Structures are given as C-alpha cells and as structure tokens.
Amino acid sequence: MKILDNKKYHHQRRLSISLVAIFLLFNAVGCSQSRLDSDKNQPKNQIVNSAKPQRFDGITITVAAMDRPIGVGVERRTREFEKLTGAKVNIVTFPQKEVFPAMEKEFVKKTNKYDVVVFSPQWMADFVQPGYLENLTNRVKVDSQLQWDDIAPFFRNFTATYKGQIYSIPIDGDFQMVYYRTDLLEKAGLEPPRIWDDYIAIAKKFHGQDLNSDGKPDYGSCMAKKPNHVNHQLVWSVASAFLQSQGTEEGGFFDPETMKPLVNNAAFAKALDIYKETTKYAPPEELTLNLDGARKLFLNGRCAMTLDWGDVGTLAIDPALSKIPDKVGALILPGSKAVLDRKTGKLVACNKITCPYSIDGINHAPYGAVGGWVAGINAAAKPKVKDAGYALISYISQPAQANVDVTIGITGFNPYRISQFTKRENWLQAGMPEALVSNYLGGISVSLGNPNMVLDLRVPESALYQREILDTALADFLAGKMTRDATMQQIEREWEKVTNQIGRDSQLQAYRDSLGID
C-alpha cells in the first residue's frame, strides 16, 4: 500500500487512463478470434434495413431472460419495439441461477417455447453445438443500423461468436473491477490498490471507521458472497492474476494442453486466502449478501471498497440509490507480483519471462466475468418469428438505444460499444461527474485492452464446473466447514470427474477453441 507524494498523481492518472481508453479500443483488444468468415450453411431469411422500422403486425415473440437487472433493460426497449413494429412480445424471466437450466430444458425438449433467449456467452457451446441457436452471420452483414464494427472487438469476436460464426448480438459488456471511495483514499493519502495485498491493507485500515457520518462503524470491503450466486466469479477475479501471466491463450481455468484444472496449487491457495481474509473487514452478514445487498451498502457509503461489474459506476450516480455520487473511483483488478509456475505448482516472482505483460513488476489479468449478456434466436422458430426476433435484438443493441441504456444503472447494461467509450456526452448528461467518466471508462478500457485478459469459461457444462462445484466448495470454505487444501482438492476432483464424463478430448478442444488456439 503506497502513500501518495502529492495530488498531482491523481490528475496524471485520470489523464493517462482517459488517453489509454481511447487508444486501446482502436487497437488490438481482447482475444482476436475470427470475424465474419464463411457464408456456408447460412439461413436465407434476412432483415433488410431501412430508416423506417419494419412492421411485424400479427407476429408474437416470446423472450426468455434473467429477471434483474438485465430483464429490466430488455423490457424497457421491448415496449418501444412493439409500438414501432406492431409485434407483440412476451417476456419470461428467471432468477439468475435458474436462467440456464430453464432455457436448456426447453431446448432439449424441443418445445420451441422461447423464440429469443438472452443468455450468458458462457453457455454458447451448450446452445450452439446441439444446433439450438440460429446462425446470425448473414443477418449481421446486411444490418447497417446495428453498426457491428462499433461493437468493441472483444465482444464481437468472443461473446457473440462461436468458431467464427455469429450466433448472438451483444447487449451488455461485463468485466469485474474494484470500486473505491476516492474521498477516503485521498484524505488518507493512499493510492488505489495495485495488488491484492494493497486491497487487504486498505480494507483493514478503514474497517470499523464511520465512513458515512452516521455515527456507526462501517466496513473496509463489501462483496456479494451469498452461496450459489456470484461467489465463483468474484473469487476468480482474485485468482486470475496469480494463475495466468503469459497472455489470454494461456488460459486461466485449465491447462490448454492437458485440460488439467488450475485449482490445486500455490497460486489458487493464495487467492483463497486473500478472498477469505477480505471477510474479516466486511459486514457480519457478508456470506449471505447478494449483489443488491452489497451494492446498497457501498452506495450508502458504508464500504471503502467493493468488487463488482460495471453496474456500480452507473448506479453510483442515481440519486435515488446513491449517497456518494461524486466519491467513487474504479480501476482494473489488482494484480500480483508472483505467478503460478505450472510445472511445479509453486509461485514464482514476476520478471520479464514469467510476467511478460507486467507493469512495474505487477501482473494484471483482468477477468471477463460472464463477458456480457447476449441475445440469440431459436433455430427452430418460424421464419417470420425469427425475422421479428432478430429485429428486436438488433433494436436493443443499436447505438441510438444502447448508448443511452448503458448510462442507466437499473438496466444492468454495461459499455460494450466503441462509441460508448469515446463519446462522453451521454455519460455527462446522465449526471456522471467528469472525473468518474474518465476513471470508470478507463478502468474498463484498460481491462479490455490487456493482452493477458482472462476469458470466462466457455465449454459445455460450464455452469456445472463453476456454479455448482466451485461455488459449493467455496461456500463451505468461507463458512469454515472445509480447510483450504481440502477445498482445492474437492474442486479438482469434481472438475476432473465432469471432464472425464463428458470426454476429455472434446472438452479440451472446446476450451482451446474458446481461447482462439488452433
């Protein structure tokens, strides 16, 4: 934890982040997978774009989505779409943990209950390999209003595509970042956390202090550690910097040569220790907090720091929700000065060989948790319903709508278009302070442009690996029911079982495909 020499640091940091944000988005961003490739096996039904919306009178579309917050954003634009096109849209929503099983169940049963699905790109392999999703490549090619090239390369080439073909349209961009109270750190003369040890030190310093002047002791850190919620993603934001250092293709979950899990070694042990230690400086109910609960505490000024998605940046400026609109900073996930040696399972110090992308000796590995929600079309839907369904998801994603929606916290939509990073007007009009605009967009941009970005797991049964096995073991570890070593052993054992049951060769190929490895 470093002490600031003077206030000049803050001005230089905000300026550099703002410049980097613009630069990175126009250069190599994220994982460079194939773009629009072959026209083979493409559907012939296509939407022809014009300034006047196409009419779909008499057509009914059923959409399946997560309830909150993504479903809120979908609902807002869907009602507009109905008025513009004459289509009728029914929206069916589910709690987060039920979204995947609900969609998969109807796909497997071939009920054709849902015409449009708003889903996590982690499930792309589960939905594309069996043929459940319509190939959208040709539709996207002729859709000028969608402005496909305005979508940042990471979201175009990773979250929207599978083996070079487009199967979904991004409507959201997801990365986890650290949010902190700028007023507290500046008053104490502290830098934001560069490594996870800094995060612990800052959390410890502010824990127990009154951070919002209500006369009550507050907390150094607040995270949503409720079981079977987002625990499995939060812990990976801590672990990523220890597990991956050689670039995105190295992979942060499994060894891409053997499919051996990276969960039973000194690096993951260190991450578990840090993650558990943050609980010491948290609210007593943290192990039951969901995202809404953790966000409420932070926005009420009761936490010095939190770990979350981009939602916090926009929720912080909502006067109905936030008491700290001008006191929030955001930055890339903290890094590590030591990384995993995959041959020995030990931690080794960063140098030019072990950490080729390090900055000042610190390895950063920003984690694209979820990667942003996307929308796809049921391949078995009727042709006219497919046309209407595609028109709907294109409308939601088009800049005219999307560039406003990402500035509104309740939508759950986070930035994913280049214009959302380079055009500041909408953010300023939404009430975001200029310093936070640079800080918030800069943190996301630096994450997107990092060549060592960790891609979220996108193989068949990813939900089983993460939400069931990892999350269950993690909850027991945090509750003191299992030791750290027993936790790592259980996760490794159960992940290996899943891999062997599905087929190691096919899972390995799917994993390599997701990383862009030939």
Coordinates of C-alpha atoms in Angstrom, one line a residue:
M1 CA 0.0 0.0 0.0
K2 CA 1.7 3.1 -1.2
I3 CA 1.4 6.7 0.2
L4 CA 0.8 9.4 -2.4
D5 CA 3.6 12.0 -2.6
N6 CA 1.1 14.7 -3.8
K7 CA -2.2 15.4 -5.5
K8 CA -0.5 15.6 -8.9
Y9 CA -0.7 11.8 -9.1
H10 CA -4.5 11.9 -9.4
H11 CA -4.6 14.3 -12.3
Q12 CA -1.9 12.4 -14.2
R13 CA -3.6 9.1 -13.5
R14 CA -7.0 10.3 -14.7
L15 CA -5.5 11.8 -17.8
S16 CA -3.5 8.7 -18.7
I17 CA -6.4 6.4 -18.2
S18 CA -8.6 8.6 -20.4
L19 CA -6.0 8.6 -23.2
V20 CA -5.3 4.8 -22.9
A21 CA -9.1 4.2 -23.0
I22 CA -9.4 5.8 -26.5
F23 CA -6.1 4.3 -27.8
L24 CA -6.7 0.7 -26.7
L25 CA -10.2 0.4 -28.2
F26 CA -8.9 1.2 -31.6
N27 CA -6.1 -1.3 -31.4
A28 CA -5.8 -4.9 -30.5
V29 CA -8.5 -5.5 -27.9
G30 CA -9.0 -8.8 -26.2
C31 CA -8.9 -12.2 -27.9
S32 CA -8.7 -11.9 -31.6
Q33 CA -10.8 -14.7 -32.9
S34 CA -12.2 -15.0 -36.4
R35 CA -14.5 -12.4 -37.8
L36 CA -17.3 -12.9 -40.3
D37 CA -15.9 -15.9 -42.1
S38 CA -17.8 -18.2 -44.4
D39 CA -21.2 -17.9 -45.9
K40 CA -21.7 -21.7 -45.9
N41 CA -24.9 -23.1 -44.3
Q42 CA -26.3 -19.6 -43.7
P43 CA -30.0 -19.0 -43.5
K44 CA -31.5 -17.1 -46.4
N45 CA -34.1 -15.1 -44.4
Q46 CA -32.6 -11.7 -43.7
I47 CA -33.8 -8.4 -42.4
V48 CA -33.4 -5.6 -44.9
N49 CA -32.7 -2.4 -43.0
S50 CA -34.2 1.0 -43.7
A51 CA -34.7 4.2 -41.8
K52 CA -38.4 3.2 -41.2
P53 CA -38.8 0.2 -38.8
Q54 CA -40.1 -3.0 -40.4
R55 CA -43.6 -3.9 -39.5
F56 CA -44.4 -7.2 -37.8
D57 CA -48.2 -6.9 -37.2
G58 CA -49.7 -10.2 -36.0
I59 CA -46.3 -11.7 -35.0
T60 CA -45.8 -12.8 -31.4
I61 CA -42.3 -13.3 -29.9
T62 CA -41.5 -14.9 -26.6
V63 CA -38.3 -13.8 -25.0
A64 CA -36.5 -15.6 -22.1
A65 CA -34.2 -13.6 -19.9
M66 CA -32.8 -13.1 -16.4
D67 CA -35.2 -11.1 -14.2
R68 CA -33.0 -8.4 -12.7
P69 CA -31.2 -6.3 -13.8
I70 CA -30.9 -7.5 -17.5
G71 CA -34.6 -8.2 -17.8
V72 CA -35.3 -4.6 -16.8
G73 CA -33.2 -3.3 -19.7
V74 CA -34.8 -5.7 -22.2
E75 CA -38.3 -4.8 -21.0
R76 CA -37.7 -1.0 -21.5
R77 CA -36.8 -1.3 -25.2
T78 CA -39.1 -4.1 -25.9
R79 CA -42.2 -2.0 -25.3
E80 CA -40.9 0.7 -27.7
F81 CA -40.2 -2.0 -30.3
E82 CA -43.9 -3.2 -30.0
K83 CA -45.1 0.3 -30.7
L84 CA -42.7 0.8 -33.7
T85 CA -43.3 -2.5 -35.4
G86 CA -46.7 -3.9 -34.3
A87 CA -45.2 -7.1 -33.0
K88 CA -46.3 -8.5 -29.6
V89 CA -43.5 -9.5 -27.3
N90 CA -44.0 -11.7 -24.2
I91 CA -41.1 -11.7 -21.8
V92 CA -40.4 -14.6 -19.4
T93 CA -37.8 -14.0 -16.7
F94 CA -36.0 -16.2 -14.2
P95 CA -33.7 -15.6 -11.2
Q96 CA -30.0 -15.7 -12.2
K97 CA -29.4 -19.3 -11.1
E98 CA -32.4 -20.6 -13.0
V99 CA -31.8 -19.0 -16.4
F100 CA -29.5 -21.6 -17.9
P101 CA -31.5 -24.7 -16.7
A102 CA -34.8 -23.1 -17.8
M103 CA -33.5 -22.4 -21.3
E104 CA -31.7 -25.7 -21.7
K105 CA -34.7 -27.7 -20.6
E106 CA -36.9 -26.2 -23.3
F107 CA -34.3 -26.5 -26.0
V108 CA -33.7 -30.2 -25.1
K109 CA -37.5 -30.9 -25.0
K110 CA -37.8 -29.0 -28.4
T111 CA -40.9 -27.2 -27.2
N112 CA -39.9 -24.0 -29.1
K113 CA -41.3 -22.1 -26.1
Y114 CA -38.7 -19.3 -26.4
D115 CA -38.1 -17.6 -29.7
V116 CA -35.4 -15.2 -28.3
V117 CA -33.0 -16.1 -25.5
V118 CA -30.9 -13.5 -23.6
F119 CA -28.1 -15.6 -22.2
S120 CA -24.5 -15.6 -20.9
P121 CA -21.9 -16.3 -23.6
Q122 CA -20.5 -19.0 -21.3
W123 CA -23.4 -21.2 -22.5
M124 CA -22.6 -20.7 -26.2
A125 CA -21.1 -24.2 -26.6
D126 CA -24.1 -25.7 -24.8
F127 CA -26.5 -24.0 -27.1
V128 CA -24.6 -23.9 -30.5
Q129 CA -23.2 -27.4 -30.6
P130 CA -26.6 -29.2 -30.5
G131 CA -28.0 -26.7 -33.1
Y132 CA -30.3 -24.7 -30.8
L133 CA -29.3 -21.2 -32.0
E134 CA -29.8 -19.6 -35.4
N135 CA -26.6 -18.6 -37.2
L136 CA -26.9 -14.8 -37.5
T137 CA -23.8 -14.1 -39.6
N138 CA -25.6 -13.1 -42.8
R139 CA -28.2 -11.0 -40.9
V140 CA -25.5 -9.1 -39.2
K141 CA -23.7 -8.5 -42.5
V142 CA -26.6 -6.6 -44.0
D143 CA -27.7 -4.9 -40.8
S144 CA -26.4 -1.3 -41.2
Q145 CA -28.3 0.0 -38.3
L146 CA -26.6 -2.4 -35.9
Q147 CA -23.2 -0.8 -36.7
W148 CA -21.4 -4.1 -36.0
D149 CA -17.9 -2.6 -36.2
D150 CA -18.8 -0.2 -33.4
I151 CA -19.1 -3.1 -31.0
A152 CA -15.7 -3.5 -29.3
P153 CA -13.6 -6.4 -30.8
F154 CA -13.7 -8.5 -27.6
F155 CA -17.5 -8.5 -27.6
R156 CA -17.8 -9.1 -31.4
N157 CA -15.2 -11.8 -31.6
F158 CA -15.6 -13.6 -28.2
T159 CA -19.0 -13.2 -26.7
A160 CA -21.0 -13.1 -29.9
T161 CA -19.3 -15.8 -32.0
Y162 CA -18.6 -19.5 -32.0
K163 CA -15.9 -20.9 -34.3
G164 CA -16.0 -17.7 -36.4
Q165 CA -19.8 -17.6 -36.9
I166 CA -22.1 -15.1 -35.2
Y167 CA -24.8 -16.7 -33.0
S168 CA -25.7 -13.7 -30.8
I169 CA -25.9 -10.0 -30.5
P170 CA -24.2 -8.3 -27.5
I171 CA -26.5 -6.1 -25.4
D172 CA -24.2 -5.7 -22.5
G173 CA -20.5 -5.8 -21.6
D174 CA -19.2 -7.4 -18.4
F175 CA -15.9 -7.0 -16.6
Q176 CA -15.3 -7.0 -12.9
M177 CA -13.4 -4.1 -11.4
V178 CA -12.6 -2.7 -8.0
Y179 CA -14.6 0.3 -6.9
Y180 CA -13.3 2.5 -4.1
R181 CA -14.1 5.7 -2.2
T182 CA -12.0 8.4 -3.7
D183 CA -12.6 10.8 -0.8
L184 CA -11.4 8.3 1.8
L185 CA -8.2 7.4 0.0
E186 CA -7.3 10.9 -0.9
K187 CA -7.8 12.1 2.7
A188 CA -5.6 9.3 3.9
G189 CA -3.0 9.9 1.2
L190 CA -3.3 6.4 -0.2
E191 CA -3.2 5.1 -3.8
P192 CA -5.9 2.7 -5.0
P193 CA -4.9 -0.9 -4.7
R194 CA -2.4 -2.1 -7.3
I195 CA -2.0 -5.6 -5.8
W196 CA -4.3 -7.7 -3.7
D197 CA -2.2 -7.2 -0.6
D198 CA -2.9 -3.4 -1.0
Y199 CA -6.7 -4.2 -1.1
I200 CA -6.4 -6.1 2.2
A201 CA -4.3 -3.3 3.8
I202 CA -6.8 -0.6 2.7
A203 CA -9.8 -2.7 3.8
K204 CA -8.1 -3.2 7.2
K205 CA -7.4 0.5 7.6
F206 CA -10.9 1.7 7.1
H207 CA -12.8 -1.2 8.7
G208 CA -14.6 -0.1 11.8
Q209 CA -14.5 3.6 11.0
D210 CA -17.6 5.7 10.4
L211 CA -17.4 6.2 6.6
N212 CA -20.7 8.0 6.0
S213 CA -21.0 10.2 9.1
D214 CA -24.0 8.4 10.6
G215 CA -22.2 7.6 13.9
K216 CA -22.0 3.9 13.1
P217 CA -18.8 1.8 12.4
D218 CA -18.6 0.8 8.7
Y219 CA -16.6 -1.7 6.6
G220 CA -13.4 -1.9 4.7
S221 CA -14.8 -4.2 2.0
C222 CA -18.2 -5.4 0.8
M223 CA -18.7 -8.3 -1.6
A224 CA -21.7 -10.5 -2.7
K225 CA -20.6 -13.8 -1.1
K226 CA -24.0 -15.5 -1.0
P227 CA -23.8 -19.1 -2.0
N228 CA -24.9 -20.1 -5.5
H229 CA -24.9 -16.5 -6.6
V230 CA -21.7 -14.9 -7.9
N231 CA -19.1 -16.3 -5.4
H232 CA -17.5 -18.4 -8.1
Q233 CA -16.8 -15.3 -10.3
L234 CA -15.7 -13.0 -7.5
V235 CA -13.0 -15.5 -6.4
W236 CA -11.7 -15.8 -9.9
S237 CA -11.2 -12.0 -10.1
V238 CA -8.8 -12.5 -7.2
A239 CA -7.2 -15.7 -8.6
S240 CA -6.7 -14.6 -12.2
A241 CA -3.6 -12.5 -11.6
F242 CA -1.9 -15.4 -9.9
L243 CA -3.0 -18.1 -12.4
Q244 CA -2.4 -16.5 -15.8
S245 CA 0.6 -14.4 -16.9
Q246 CA 1.5 -15.4 -20.5
G247 CA -1.4 -13.9 -22.3
T248 CA -5.0 -14.8 -23.0
E249 CA -4.2 -18.1 -24.8
E250 CA -2.5 -19.5 -21.7
G251 CA -6.0 -19.9 -20.2
G252 CA -7.0 -19.2 -16.6
F253 CA -9.1 -22.3 -15.7
F254 CA -7.4 -25.3 -17.2
D255 CA -4.1 -26.2 -18.8
P256 CA -4.8 -25.8 -22.5
E257 CA -2.6 -28.8 -23.3
T258 CA -4.0 -31.3 -20.9
M259 CA -7.3 -29.9 -19.5
K260 CA -5.8 -30.2 -16.0
P261 CA -7.7 -27.9 -13.6
L262 CA -5.7 -24.9 -12.2
V263 CA -7.3 -25.2 -8.8
N264 CA -4.9 -27.2 -6.6
N265 CA -1.6 -25.2 -6.4
A266 CA 0.1 -22.4 -4.5
A267 CA -1.5 -19.7 -6.7
F268 CA -5.1 -20.7 -6.1
A269 CA -4.3 -21.3 -2.4
K270 CA -3.0 -17.7 -2.2
A271 CA -6.2 -16.5 -3.9
L272 CA -8.4 -18.4 -1.5
D273 CA -6.5 -17.0 1.5
I274 CA -7.0 -13.4 0.2
Y275 CA -10.6 -13.9 -0.6
K276 CA -11.3 -15.3 2.8
E277 CA -9.3 -12.6 4.6
T278 CA -11.5 -9.9 2.9
T279 CA -14.4 -11.3 5.0
K280 CA -12.6 -10.1 8.2
Y281 CA -13.1 -6.5 7.1
A282 CA -16.7 -6.9 5.8
P283 CA -20.2 -6.7 7.2
P284 CA -21.0 -9.7 9.5
E285 CA -23.7 -10.8 7.1
E286 CA -21.4 -10.8 4.0
L287 CA -21.7 -14.6 3.5
T288 CA -25.4 -14.1 2.8
L289 CA -25.1 -10.9 0.8
N290 CA -26.3 -10.9 -2.9
L291 CA -25.3 -8.2 -5.4
D292 CA -28.2 -6.0 -4.5
G293 CA -27.2 -6.1 -0.8
A294 CA -23.5 -5.5 -1.4
R295 CA -24.2 -2.6 -3.8
K296 CA -26.7 -1.0 -1.4
L297 CA -24.0 -1.0 1.3
F298 CA -21.4 0.6 -0.9
L299 CA -23.8 3.2 -2.4
N300 CA -24.9 4.2 1.1
G301 CA -21.3 5.0 1.9
R302 CA -20.8 2.1 4.3
C303 CA -17.9 0.4 2.4
A304 CA -14.5 1.7 1.5
M305 CA -14.2 -0.8 -1.5
T306 CA -16.2 -3.4 -3.4
L307 CA -15.6 -5.9 -6.2
D308 CA -18.3 -5.9 -8.9
W309 CA -19.3 -5.4 -12.5
G310 CA -19.8 -2.1 -14.4
D311 CA -23.2 -1.6 -12.9
V312 CA -21.8 0.1 -9.8
G313 CA -20.4 3.0 -11.9
T314 CA -23.9 4.0 -13.2
L315 CA -25.8 3.1 -10.0
A316 CA -23.5 5.5 -8.2
I317 CA -24.9 8.5 -10.0
D318 CA -28.6 7.5 -9.4
P319 CA -29.8 10.0 -6.8
A320 CA -32.5 7.5 -5.7
L321 CA -29.9 4.9 -4.9
S322 CA -26.6 6.6 -4.1
K323 CA -25.3 8.8 -1.4
I324 CA -21.8 9.0 -2.9
P325 CA -22.3 10.2 -6.5
D326 CA -19.0 12.2 -6.6
K327 CA -16.9 9.9 -4.4
V328 CA -16.5 6.7 -6.4
G329 CA -13.4 5.6 -8.3
A330 CA -12.9 2.5 -10.4
L331 CA -9.8 0.6 -11.6
I332 CA -8.6 -2.6 -13.2
L333 CA -8.5 -5.6 -10.9
P334 CA -5.5 -5.6 -8.6
G335 CA -2.6 -7.7 -9.8
S336 CA 0.2 -9.8 -8.3
K337 CA 4.0 -9.8 -8.1
A338 CA 4.1 -13.6 -8.1
V339 CA 2.5 -16.0 -10.5
L340 CA 2.0 -19.7 -11.0
D341 CA 4.8 -21.9 -12.3
R342 CA 2.6 -24.6 -13.9
K343 CA 5.4 -27.2 -13.9
T344 CA 5.9 -27.1 -10.1
G345 CA 2.6 -25.7 -8.9
K346 CA 4.5 -23.1 -6.9
L347 CA 4.5 -19.3 -7.1
V348 CA 7.5 -17.6 -8.7
A349 CA 8.4 -13.9 -8.7
C350 CA 7.4 -11.7 -11.7
N351 CA 10.2 -10.9 -14.2
K352 CA 10.3 -10.3 -18.0
I353 CA 9.9 -14.0 -18.6
T354 CA 7.4 -15.1 -16.0
C355 CA 5.3 -11.9 -16.4
P356 CA 5.9 -10.5 -19.9
Y357 CA 2.9 -8.2 -19.8
S358 CA 3.5 -6.9 -16.3
I359 CA 3.5 -3.2 -15.4
D360 CA 6.1 -2.1 -12.8
G361 CA 6.6 -5.7 -11.9
I362 CA 2.9 -6.4 -11.3
N363 CA 1.0 -9.0 -13.4
H364 CA -2.6 -7.9 -14.1
A365 CA -5.1 -10.4 -15.5
P366 CA -8.5 -8.7 -15.8
Y367 CA -11.3 -11.3 -15.7
G368 CA -14.1 -11.0 -18.3
A369 CA -16.6 -12.5 -15.8
V370 CA -19.7 -13.5 -17.9
G371 CA -18.4 -11.3 -20.7
G372 CA -21.7 -9.5 -21.1
W373 CA -25.2 -10.8 -21.8
V374 CA -26.1 -11.5 -25.4
A375 CA -29.3 -12.3 -27.3
G376 CA -29.8 -15.2 -29.8
I377 CA -32.6 -16.7 -31.9
N378 CA -34.1 -20.1 -31.5
A379 CA -33.1 -22.0 -34.7
A380 CA -36.5 -23.9 -34.6
A381 CA -38.6 -20.8 -34.6
K382 CA -40.8 -20.0 -37.6
P383 CA -39.2 -17.8 -40.3
K384 CA -41.3 -14.7 -39.7
V385 CA -40.8 -15.0 -35.9
K386 CA -37.0 -15.3 -36.5
D387 CA -37.2 -12.1 -38.5
A388 CA -39.1 -10.3 -35.8
G389 CA -36.9 -11.7 -33.1
Y390 CA -33.7 -10.5 -34.9
A391 CA -35.2 -7.1 -35.4
L392 CA -35.9 -6.9 -31.7
I393 CA -32.4 -7.7 -30.5
S394 CA -30.8 -5.5 -33.2
Y395 CA -33.0 -2.6 -32.0
I396 CA -31.9 -3.1 -28.4
S397 CA -28.2 -3.2 -29.4
Q398 CA -28.2 -0.3 -31.9
P399 CA -26.3 2.8 -30.7
A400 CA -29.3 5.0 -30.6
Q401 CA -30.7 2.9 -27.8
A402 CA -27.7 1.2 -26.3
N403 CA -25.6 4.3 -25.8
V404 CA -28.2 5.7 -23.6
D405 CA -29.1 2.4 -21.8
V406 CA -25.5 1.8 -20.6
T407 CA -25.6 5.1 -18.6
I408 CA -28.7 3.9 -16.7
G409 CA -27.8 1.7 -13.7
I410 CA -31.1 -0.2 -13.4
T411 CA -30.8 -1.6 -17.0
G412 CA -27.9 -3.8 -16.0
F413 CA -26.3 -2.9 -19.3
N414 CA -22.6 -2.0 -19.2
P415 CA -20.4 -0.5 -22.0
Y416 CA -19.6 -2.7 -25.0
R417 CA -19.5 -0.3 -28.0
I418 CA -16.5 1.8 -29.0
S419 CA -18.8 4.9 -29.3
Q420 CA -19.8 4.4 -25.6
F421 CA -16.2 4.9 -24.6
T422 CA -15.3 7.7 -27.0
K423 CA -18.4 9.8 -26.8
R424 CA -18.8 11.3 -23.3
E425 CA -21.9 13.3 -23.8
N426 CA -24.4 10.6 -22.7
W427 CA -22.4 9.9 -19.6
L428 CA -22.2 13.6 -18.6
Q429 CA -25.9 14.1 -19.4
A430 CA -26.7 11.1 -17.2
G431 CA -25.1 13.0 -14.3
M432 CA -21.8 11.2 -14.1
P433 CA -19.0 13.5 -12.8
E434 CA -16.3 14.1 -15.5
A435 CA -13.6 12.6 -13.3
L436 CA -15.7 9.4 -12.9
V437 CA -16.4 9.2 -16.6
S438 CA -12.6 9.1 -17.3
N439 CA -12.0 6.8 -14.3
Y440 CA -14.9 4.4 -15.0
L441 CA -14.5 4.1 -18.8
G442 CA -10.7 4.0 -18.4
G443 CA -10.8 1.0 -16.0
I444 CA -13.0 -1.0 -18.4
S445 CA -10.9 0.0 -21.4
V446 CA -7.6 -0.9 -19.8
S447 CA -9.2 -4.3 -18.9
L448 CA -10.4 -4.8 -22.5
G449 CA -7.0 -4.0 -24.0
N450 CA -4.9 -6.1 -21.7
P451 CA -3.2 -8.9 -23.6
N452 CA -3.4 -11.0 -20.5
M453 CA -7.1 -10.8 -20.1
V454 CA -8.7 -14.0 -18.6
L455 CA -11.7 -15.2 -20.6
D456 CA -14.5 -16.7 -18.7
L457 CA -15.0 -20.4 -19.0
R458 CA -17.0 -21.3 -22.2
V459 CA -17.1 -25.0 -22.6
P460 CA -20.1 -27.5 -22.3
E461 CA -21.4 -27.7 -18.8
S462 CA -19.5 -24.5 -17.6
A463 CA -22.3 -24.0 -15.1
L464 CA -21.6 -27.3 -13.6
Y465 CA -17.9 -26.6 -13.2
Q466 CA -18.4 -23.1 -11.8
R467 CA -21.9 -22.5 -10.3
E468 CA -22.3 -26.0 -8.8
I469 CA -18.9 -27.5 -8.0
L470 CA -16.7 -24.4 -7.4
D471 CA -19.4 -22.3 -5.7
T472 CA -20.5 -25.1 -3.4
A473 CA -16.9 -25.8 -2.3
L474 CA -16.2 -22.1 -1.9
A475 CA -19.2 -21.6 0.3
D476 CA -18.1 -24.4 2.6
F477 CA -14.6 -23.0 2.8
L478 CA -15.8 -19.5 3.7
A479 CA -18.1 -20.9 6.3
G480 CA -15.2 -22.8 7.9
K481 CA -16.6 -26.2 7.0
M482 CA -13.6 -27.2 4.9
T483 CA -9.9 -26.4 5.0
R484 CA -8.2 -24.5 2.2
D485 CA -6.4 -27.6 1.0
A486 CA -9.5 -29.8 1.2
T487 CA -11.4 -27.2 -0.8
M488 CA -8.8 -27.2 -3.6
Q489 CA -8.7 -31.0 -3.7
Q490 CA -12.5 -31.3 -3.8
I491 CA -12.8 -28.8 -6.7
E492 CA -10.0 -30.5 -8.6
R493 CA -11.5 -34.0 -8.1
E494 CA -15.0 -32.9 -9.1
W495 CA -13.9 -30.9 -12.1
E496 CA -11.9 -33.9 -13.3
K497 CA -15.0 -36.1 -13.0
V498 CA -17.0 -33.8 -15.2
T499 CA -14.3 -33.6 -17.8
N500 CA -13.9 -37.3 -18.0
Q501 CA -17.6 -37.9 -18.1
I502 CA -18.2 -35.5 -21.0
G503 CA -15.0 -36.5 -22.7
R504 CA -11.5 -35.1 -22.1
D505 CA -10.7 -34.7 -25.7
S506 CA -13.9 -32.9 -26.7
Q507 CA -13.7 -30.6 -23.6
L508 CA -10.1 -29.8 -24.3
Q509 CA -10.9 -28.9 -27.9
A510 CA -13.8 -26.7 -26.7
Y511 CA -11.5 -25.0 -24.3
R512 CA -8.8 -24.4 -26.9
D513 CA -11.5 -23.1 -29.3
S514 CA -12.7 -20.6 -26.7
L515 CA -9.1 -19.3 -26.3
G516 CA -8.6 -19.0 -30.0
I517 CA -5.9 -21.7 -30.1
D518 CA -5.7 -23.6 -33.4

